[in-house]
Amino acid sequence: MQKTSARLLALLSLLQARRDWPGALLAERLDVSPRTVRRDIDRLRELGYPIAALKGPDGGYRLGAGTELPPLLFDDDQVVALAVALRTAATTGAGIEEDAVRALATVRQVMPARLRHRIDALQITAVTRPGTDPAPQADTEVLLTLSTAIRARETLRFDYRAPDHAPGPSTPPPRRAEPHHLVTWGSRWYLVAWDLDREDWRTFRVDRLTPRTPTGPRFTPRALPGGDVTAYVATRFRGAHHPDGTPAWPCRGEVVLHLPATEITGYVHDGLVEEVSPDRCRLTLGSWSWPSLAALIGRFDVDFEIVGPTELVEAFGRLGRRYTEAAARSTSSNAPATSGTTPLDTP
């Protein structure tokens, strides 16, 4: 029979593994009598673990939630997963970087040497694209408030701050929405919700959102466009819309590139790539001007056909003439002299 301390740890590990445990099954797994199980349960309770007794023919036990967090047991894989999650917390935009660092230090201190070496070898650095501003941090309390409303299916009332450059009143009216999902995209947090005033789906940036209390009435969840939240968010952030639902780019065009879709998909972060044939793909892209859009497409350095619109065709024509004239001027200015002397000539 195991010593009492080892048996208590084994019992705690079993209680964490599933919701309800019949007393007889616990006794069988630990190879002790039901009476010993009852005594060990009492010892765990004295240590602060909230364990409820279940009524019924067989009786049983359930590890519940208490007023304080008691010590927990993790297997090796769980410890590694926890450490990886804490190391990557800086990329979540949830404003929990310092807490994550402290939590990782606490976990690492009690790790066995074999796990500590594995965790220390894992070095992760969050890198943003050059020229981009750091992603704004979402308030942890706001994230918890939104998550609670989503789980309870309660209508949200909130203030939503528009971008600094966006026109409109300095103090916009409160918004009302049925919250469905919290998602992360590009190190930012977004709330996917049904906007009750606009009667349409919207994605709201959490760092611009301030919930109001109390929440509104309960609602019945609606079906998301695309079937699930992944399909919906992927469509929204392909450049078809801004997160608030307004059109993203004033200029959008389509071309067919003479390249397989698999070769350019990884380089198109704000567009749509569709396979046309094994060596052709259709690219839908947007930009702030037609010449800019034409230049973006030209960077792929392959032959292509313009699908439309006419403005894109005209932009390629203007750029073509501009590039041709620039090349001609460069050629003429760099042409070698045909007469006279050079600095290396001797009189």
Short mmCIF file of C-alpha atoms in Angstrom, two decimals:
data_model
loop_
_atom_site.label_atom_id
_atom_site.label_comp_id
_atom_site.label_asym_id
_atom_site.label_seq_id
_atom_site.Cartn_x
_atom_site.Cartn_y
_atom_site.Cartn_z
CA MET A 1 0.00 0.00 0.00
CA GLN A 2 1.23 3.50 -0.77
CA LYS A 3 2.22 5.88 1.98
CA THR A 4 -0.43 8.37 3.02
CA SER A 5 1.23 11.35 1.28
CA ALA A 6 1.69 9.48 -2.02
CA ARG A 7 -1.85 8.11 -1.79
CA LEU A 8 -3.26 11.62 -1.26
CA LEU A 9 -1.47 12.87 -4.36
CA ALA A 10 -2.77 9.92 -6.37
CA LEU A 11 -6.30 10.56 -5.08
CA LEU A 12 -6.07 14.25 -5.97
CA SER A 13 -4.84 13.39 -9.46
CA LEU A 14 -7.83 11.10 -10.01
CA LEU A 15 -10.29 13.72 -8.76
CA GLN A 16 -8.85 16.25 -11.25
CA ALA A 17 -9.13 13.80 -14.14
CA ARG A 18 -12.95 13.55 -14.27
CA ARG A 19 -15.98 15.29 -12.81
CA ASP A 20 -17.56 12.57 -10.65
CA TRP A 21 -15.97 9.54 -9.02
CA PRO A 22 -17.92 6.70 -7.33
CA GLY A 23 -16.34 5.89 -3.96
CA ALA A 24 -16.00 2.19 -4.78
CA LEU A 25 -14.17 2.97 -8.03
CA LEU A 26 -11.73 5.28 -6.24
CA ALA A 27 -11.04 2.55 -3.68
CA GLU A 28 -10.41 0.06 -6.49
CA ARG A 29 -8.07 2.39 -8.38
CA LEU A 30 -6.07 3.17 -5.25
CA ASP A 31 -6.19 -0.42 -3.96
CA VAL A 32 -7.55 0.64 -0.55
CA SER A 33 -10.81 0.24 1.33
CA PRO A 34 -13.75 2.66 0.95
CA ARG A 35 -13.14 3.69 4.56
CA THR A 36 -9.56 4.73 3.71
CA VAL A 37 -10.90 6.75 0.78
CA ARG A 38 -13.27 8.60 3.09
CA ARG A 39 -10.42 9.41 5.47
CA ASP A 40 -8.20 10.63 2.64
CA ILE A 41 -11.03 12.81 1.34
CA ASP A 42 -11.28 14.41 4.78
CA ARG A 43 -7.51 15.05 4.77
CA LEU A 44 -7.72 16.78 1.38
CA ARG A 45 -10.59 18.92 2.65
CA GLU A 46 -8.43 19.99 5.59
CA LEU A 47 -5.78 21.07 3.07
CA GLY A 48 -8.30 23.36 1.36
CA TYR A 49 -9.60 21.20 -1.48
CA PRO A 50 -13.39 21.62 -1.86
CA ILE A 51 -14.59 18.03 -2.36
CA ALA A 52 -18.33 17.43 -2.36
CA ALA A 53 -19.93 14.10 -1.43
CA LEU A 54 -22.44 12.78 -3.97
CA LYS A 55 -25.62 11.05 -2.89
CA GLY A 56 -26.88 7.91 -4.56
CA PRO A 57 -26.72 4.12 -4.43
CA ASP A 58 -22.95 4.05 -4.83
CA GLY A 59 -22.12 7.47 -3.43
CA GLY A 60 -19.14 9.35 -4.76
CA TYR A 61 -17.06 12.52 -4.76
CA ARG A 62 -16.54 15.60 -6.88
CA LEU A 63 -13.70 18.14 -6.77
CA GLY A 64 -15.30 21.58 -6.87
CA ALA A 65 -14.25 25.22 -6.85
CA GLY A 66 -13.42 26.94 -3.58
CA THR A 67 -12.76 30.48 -2.43
CA GLU A 68 -9.00 30.09 -2.97
CA LEU A 69 -6.93 28.20 -5.53
CA PRO A 70 -5.39 25.11 -3.88
CA PRO A 71 -2.22 23.40 -5.13
CA LEU A 72 -2.77 21.55 -8.40
CA LEU A 73 -1.19 18.50 -9.99
CA PHE A 74 -0.02 18.43 -13.62
CA ASP A 75 1.46 15.65 -15.68
CA ASP A 76 4.55 16.33 -17.83
CA ASP A 77 2.62 17.17 -20.99
CA GLN A 78 0.35 19.56 -19.11
CA VAL A 79 3.33 21.37 -17.58
CA VAL A 80 4.97 21.84 -20.99
CA ALA A 81 1.69 23.07 -22.50
CA LEU A 82 1.23 25.52 -19.64
CA ALA A 83 4.76 26.88 -20.01
CA VAL A 84 4.36 27.32 -23.79
CA ALA A 85 1.08 29.17 -23.25
CA LEU A 86 2.67 31.48 -20.68
CA ARG A 87 5.66 32.20 -22.93
CA THR A 88 3.39 33.16 -25.82
CA ALA A 89 1.14 35.35 -23.64
CA ALA A 90 2.99 38.44 -24.85
CA THR A 91 1.57 37.90 -28.36
CA THR A 92 -2.08 37.75 -27.28
CA GLY A 93 -2.65 41.48 -26.79
CA ALA A 94 -4.54 40.76 -23.56
CA GLY A 95 -2.33 42.91 -21.31
CA ILE A 96 -1.21 39.97 -19.14
CA GLU A 97 2.50 39.89 -19.99
CA GLU A 98 3.80 40.67 -16.48
CA ASP A 99 1.38 38.25 -14.82
CA ALA A 100 2.38 35.54 -17.30
CA VAL A 101 6.07 36.06 -16.57
CA ARG A 102 5.44 35.77 -12.81
CA ALA A 103 3.29 32.67 -13.30
CA LEU A 104 5.94 31.01 -15.45
CA ALA A 105 8.61 31.74 -12.83
CA THR A 106 6.40 30.15 -10.16
CA VAL A 107 5.79 27.04 -12.25
CA ARG A 108 9.43 26.75 -13.28
CA GLN A 109 10.61 26.87 -9.68
CA VAL A 110 8.88 23.60 -8.80
CA MET A 111 9.49 21.82 -12.10
CA PRO A 112 11.56 18.62 -12.17
CA ALA A 113 14.95 19.15 -13.80
CA ARG A 114 13.97 17.11 -16.87
CA LEU A 115 11.09 19.51 -17.60
CA ARG A 116 12.97 22.67 -16.66
CA HIS A 117 15.61 21.92 -19.30
CA ARG A 118 12.92 21.46 -21.96
CA ILE A 119 11.22 24.73 -21.04
CA ASP A 120 14.46 26.72 -20.85
CA ALA A 121 15.30 25.57 -24.38
CA LEU A 122 12.06 27.12 -25.63
CA GLN A 123 12.82 30.76 -26.44
CA ILE A 124 10.04 32.68 -28.18
CA THR A 125 10.31 36.25 -29.46
CA ALA A 126 7.25 38.13 -30.69
CA VAL A 127 8.18 40.04 -33.86
CA THR A 128 5.92 42.53 -35.62
CA ARG A 129 6.18 43.51 -39.25
CA PRO A 130 8.49 46.50 -39.86
CA GLY A 131 6.66 49.81 -39.97
CA THR A 132 3.64 48.60 -38.02
CA ASP A 133 2.54 50.09 -34.73
CA PRO A 134 2.35 47.81 -31.69
CA ALA A 135 -1.05 46.20 -31.32
CA PRO A 136 -3.16 47.98 -28.69
CA GLN A 137 -3.73 45.98 -25.53
CA ALA A 138 -7.21 44.77 -24.60
CA ASP A 139 -8.21 45.23 -20.97
CA THR A 140 -8.40 41.90 -19.15
CA GLU A 141 -11.52 42.93 -17.24
CA VAL A 142 -13.25 43.86 -20.50
CA LEU A 143 -12.35 40.46 -21.97
CA LEU A 144 -13.83 38.73 -18.93
CA THR A 145 -16.99 40.86 -19.10
CA LEU A 146 -17.48 40.06 -22.78
CA SER A 147 -16.84 36.36 -22.20
CA THR A 148 -19.42 36.29 -19.41
CA ALA A 149 -22.04 37.94 -21.64
CA ILE A 150 -21.28 35.50 -24.47
CA ARG A 151 -21.67 32.50 -22.19
CA ALA A 152 -24.85 33.85 -20.60
CA ARG A 153 -26.21 34.94 -24.02
CA GLU A 154 -26.99 38.40 -22.71
CA THR A 155 -27.32 41.49 -24.89
CA LEU A 156 -24.44 43.95 -24.49
CA ARG A 157 -24.63 47.70 -24.21
CA PHE A 158 -21.31 49.43 -24.78
CA ASP A 159 -19.53 52.58 -25.89
CA TYR A 160 -17.42 52.15 -29.00
CA ARG A 161 -14.65 54.61 -29.82
CA ALA A 162 -14.15 55.23 -33.52
CA PRO A 163 -10.64 55.43 -35.03
CA ASP A 164 -8.96 58.79 -34.49
CA HIS A 165 -9.04 59.59 -38.21
CA ALA A 166 -12.66 58.54 -38.75
CA PRO A 167 -15.30 61.27 -39.21
CA GLY A 168 -18.29 61.43 -36.89
CA PRO A 169 -19.39 62.76 -33.52
CA SER A 170 -16.75 62.93 -30.78
CA THR A 171 -19.10 61.05 -28.43
CA PRO A 172 -21.04 58.48 -30.49
CA PRO A 173 -24.21 56.96 -29.02
CA PRO A 174 -23.99 53.62 -27.19
CA ARG A 175 -24.17 50.43 -29.24
CA ARG A 176 -26.35 47.37 -28.63
CA ALA A 177 -25.30 43.93 -29.83
CA GLU A 178 -25.75 40.23 -29.25
CA PRO A 179 -22.22 38.93 -28.49
CA HIS A 180 -21.29 35.59 -30.05
CA HIS A 181 -17.50 35.12 -30.08
CA LEU A 182 -14.23 36.61 -28.88
CA VAL A 183 -11.48 36.14 -31.47
CA THR A 184 -7.87 37.19 -31.99
CA TRP A 185 -6.50 38.34 -35.33
CA GLY A 186 -3.11 39.92 -35.88
CA SER A 187 -2.45 40.29 -32.12
CA ARG A 188 -5.73 42.18 -31.67
CA TRP A 189 -8.92 41.07 -29.91
CA TYR A 190 -12.29 41.37 -31.66
CA LEU A 191 -15.87 40.79 -30.59
CA VAL A 192 -18.05 39.11 -33.21
CA ALA A 193 -21.64 40.20 -32.60
CA TRP A 194 -25.03 40.89 -34.17
CA ASP A 195 -25.52 44.67 -34.18
CA LEU A 196 -29.12 45.27 -33.12
CA ASP A 197 -29.24 48.85 -34.41
CA ARG A 198 -27.75 48.09 -37.83
CA GLU A 199 -29.34 44.64 -38.07
CA ASP A 200 -26.16 43.05 -39.37
CA TRP A 201 -23.07 41.18 -38.22
CA ARG A 202 -20.13 43.28 -37.01
CA THR A 203 -16.65 42.75 -35.58
CA PHE A 204 -15.68 45.26 -32.88
CA ARG A 205 -12.13 45.91 -31.69
CA VAL A 206 -12.06 45.17 -27.98
CA ASP A 207 -9.49 47.88 -27.20
CA ARG A 208 -12.06 50.47 -28.40
CA LEU A 209 -14.96 48.95 -26.49
CA THR A 210 -16.22 49.91 -23.02
CA PRO A 211 -19.09 47.72 -21.71
CA ARG A 212 -22.02 49.30 -19.88
CA THR A 213 -23.85 47.69 -16.98
CA PRO A 214 -26.19 46.08 -16.48
CA THR A 215 -26.38 43.85 -19.53
CA GLY A 216 -29.59 43.48 -21.49
CA PRO A 217 -32.01 40.58 -21.94
CA ARG A 218 -31.03 37.07 -22.99
CA PHE A 219 -31.09 36.19 -26.69
CA THR A 220 -31.19 33.13 -28.90
CA PRO A 221 -27.89 32.74 -30.85
CA ARG A 222 -28.06 33.33 -34.60
CA ALA A 223 -26.26 31.37 -37.30
CA LEU A 224 -23.04 33.06 -38.39
CA PRO A 225 -22.46 33.72 -42.12
CA GLY A 226 -20.14 31.09 -43.53
CA GLY A 227 -21.25 28.47 -41.04
CA ASP A 228 -18.75 29.14 -38.23
CA VAL A 229 -16.67 31.88 -36.70
CA THR A 230 -13.47 30.84 -38.51
CA ALA A 231 -15.05 31.17 -41.96
CA TYR A 232 -16.71 34.44 -41.02
CA VAL A 233 -13.58 36.11 -39.64
CA ALA A 234 -11.42 34.87 -42.53
CA THR A 235 -13.84 36.45 -45.00
CA ARG A 236 -14.02 39.75 -43.10
CA PHE A 237 -10.26 40.15 -42.92
CA ARG A 238 -9.48 39.28 -46.52
CA GLY A 239 -9.90 42.94 -47.35
CA ALA A 240 -13.61 42.83 -48.14
CA HIS A 241 -14.51 44.84 -45.04
CA HIS A 242 -13.02 46.76 -42.16
CA PRO A 243 -13.63 45.22 -38.73
CA ASP A 244 -16.59 47.59 -38.25
CA GLY A 245 -18.26 46.33 -41.45
CA THR A 246 -17.53 49.30 -43.75
CA PRO A 247 -15.80 48.74 -47.12
CA ALA A 248 -12.06 48.38 -46.60
CA TRP A 249 -10.44 49.65 -49.81
CA PRO A 250 -11.80 52.28 -52.22
CA CYS A 251 -10.15 50.46 -55.13
CA ARG A 252 -10.52 46.73 -55.69
CA GLY A 253 -9.60 44.72 -58.75
CA GLU A 254 -9.06 41.22 -60.10
CA VAL A 255 -6.34 39.65 -62.21
CA VAL A 256 -5.37 36.14 -63.27
CA LEU A 257 -1.73 35.43 -62.45
CA HIS A 258 0.31 32.86 -64.34
CA LEU A 259 1.30 31.08 -61.15
CA PRO A 260 -0.19 28.28 -59.06
CA ALA A 261 -2.28 29.51 -56.15
CA THR A 262 -0.06 27.67 -53.66
CA GLU A 263 2.96 29.78 -54.67
CA ILE A 264 1.42 33.17 -53.81
CA THR A 265 -1.10 32.44 -51.05
CA GLY A 266 1.52 32.95 -48.35
CA TYR A 267 2.35 36.43 -49.72
CA VAL A 268 -1.21 37.75 -49.91
CA HIS A 269 -2.28 38.87 -46.45
CA ASP A 270 -5.15 41.15 -47.43
CA GLY A 271 -6.62 39.60 -50.55
CA LEU A 272 -8.33 36.53 -51.94
CA VAL A 273 -6.55 33.84 -53.98
CA GLU A 274 -8.59 31.32 -55.98
CA GLU A 275 -7.25 28.47 -58.10
CA VAL A 276 -8.19 28.70 -61.79
CA SER A 277 -5.99 25.86 -63.08
CA PRO A 278 -2.84 24.07 -61.92
CA ASP A 279 -0.70 26.97 -63.20
CA ARG A 280 -3.17 29.88 -62.93
CA CYS A 281 -4.90 31.66 -60.04
CA ARG A 282 -7.31 34.54 -59.65
CA LEU A 283 -6.19 37.32 -57.29
CA THR A 284 -8.64 39.82 -55.80
CA LEU A 285 -6.85 42.68 -54.09
CA GLY A 286 -7.57 46.16 -52.77
CA SER A 287 -5.64 49.39 -52.25
CA TRP A 288 -6.09 53.11 -51.59
CA SER A 289 -5.62 54.07 -55.28
CA TRP A 290 -5.68 52.39 -58.68
CA PRO A 291 -1.98 53.02 -59.46
CA SER A 292 -1.09 51.63 -56.03
CA LEU A 293 -3.17 48.52 -56.72
CA ALA A 294 -1.49 48.06 -60.10
CA ALA A 295 1.94 48.35 -58.47
CA LEU A 296 0.97 45.78 -55.82
CA ILE A 297 0.02 43.30 -58.51
CA GLY A 298 3.17 44.02 -60.50
CA ARG A 299 5.36 42.98 -57.58
CA PHE A 300 4.63 39.31 -58.32
CA ASP A 301 6.77 39.67 -61.48
CA VAL A 302 4.77 37.21 -63.61
CA ASP A 303 2.55 37.44 -66.68
CA PHE A 304 -1.14 38.07 -65.96
CA GLU A 305 -4.49 39.05 -67.45
CA ILE A 306 -6.60 41.89 -66.06
CA VAL A 307 -10.15 40.83 -65.19
CA GLY A 308 -11.28 44.31 -64.19
CA PRO A 309 -12.48 46.89 -63.57
CA THR A 310 -11.69 49.46 -66.27
CA GLU A 311 -9.99 51.75 -63.76
CA LEU A 312 -7.41 49.07 -63.08
CA VAL A 313 -6.75 48.65 -66.82
CA GLU A 314 -6.19 52.40 -67.15
CA ALA A 315 -3.89 52.43 -64.11
CA PHE A 316 -1.69 49.73 -65.65
CA GLY A 317 -1.54 51.78 -68.84
CA ARG A 318 -0.44 54.92 -66.96
CA LEU A 319 2.16 53.01 -64.99
CA GLY A 320 3.43 51.31 -68.13
CA ARG A 321 3.97 54.65 -69.89
CA ARG A 322 5.55 56.14 -66.78
CA TYR A 323 7.97 53.24 -66.37
CA THR A 324 8.86 53.24 -70.07
CA GLU A 325 9.60 56.98 -70.05
CA ALA A 326 11.65 56.67 -66.86
CA ALA A 327 13.70 53.84 -68.34
CA ALA A 328 14.27 55.85 -71.53
CA ARG A 329 15.49 58.89 -69.61
CA SER A 330 17.81 56.73 -67.53
CA THR A 331 19.25 55.08 -70.64
CA SER A 332 19.94 58.36 -72.41
CA SER A 333 21.52 60.02 -69.36
CA ASN A 334 23.83 57.06 -68.76
CA ALA A 335 24.90 56.62 -72.40
CA PRO A 336 28.72 56.73 -72.97
CA ALA A 337 30.16 59.82 -74.63
CA THR A 338 30.94 59.46 -78.37
CA SER A 339 33.22 62.48 -78.72
CA GLY A 340 35.45 64.75 -76.70
CA THR A 341 37.72 63.70 -73.91
CA THR A 342 37.21 61.99 -70.61
CA PRO A 343 39.00 62.71 -67.33
CA LEU A 344 41.34 59.82 -68.15
CA ASP A 345 42.30 61.14 -71.58
CA THR A 346 45.76 62.70 -71.97
CA PRO A 347 46.25 65.79 -74.07
#
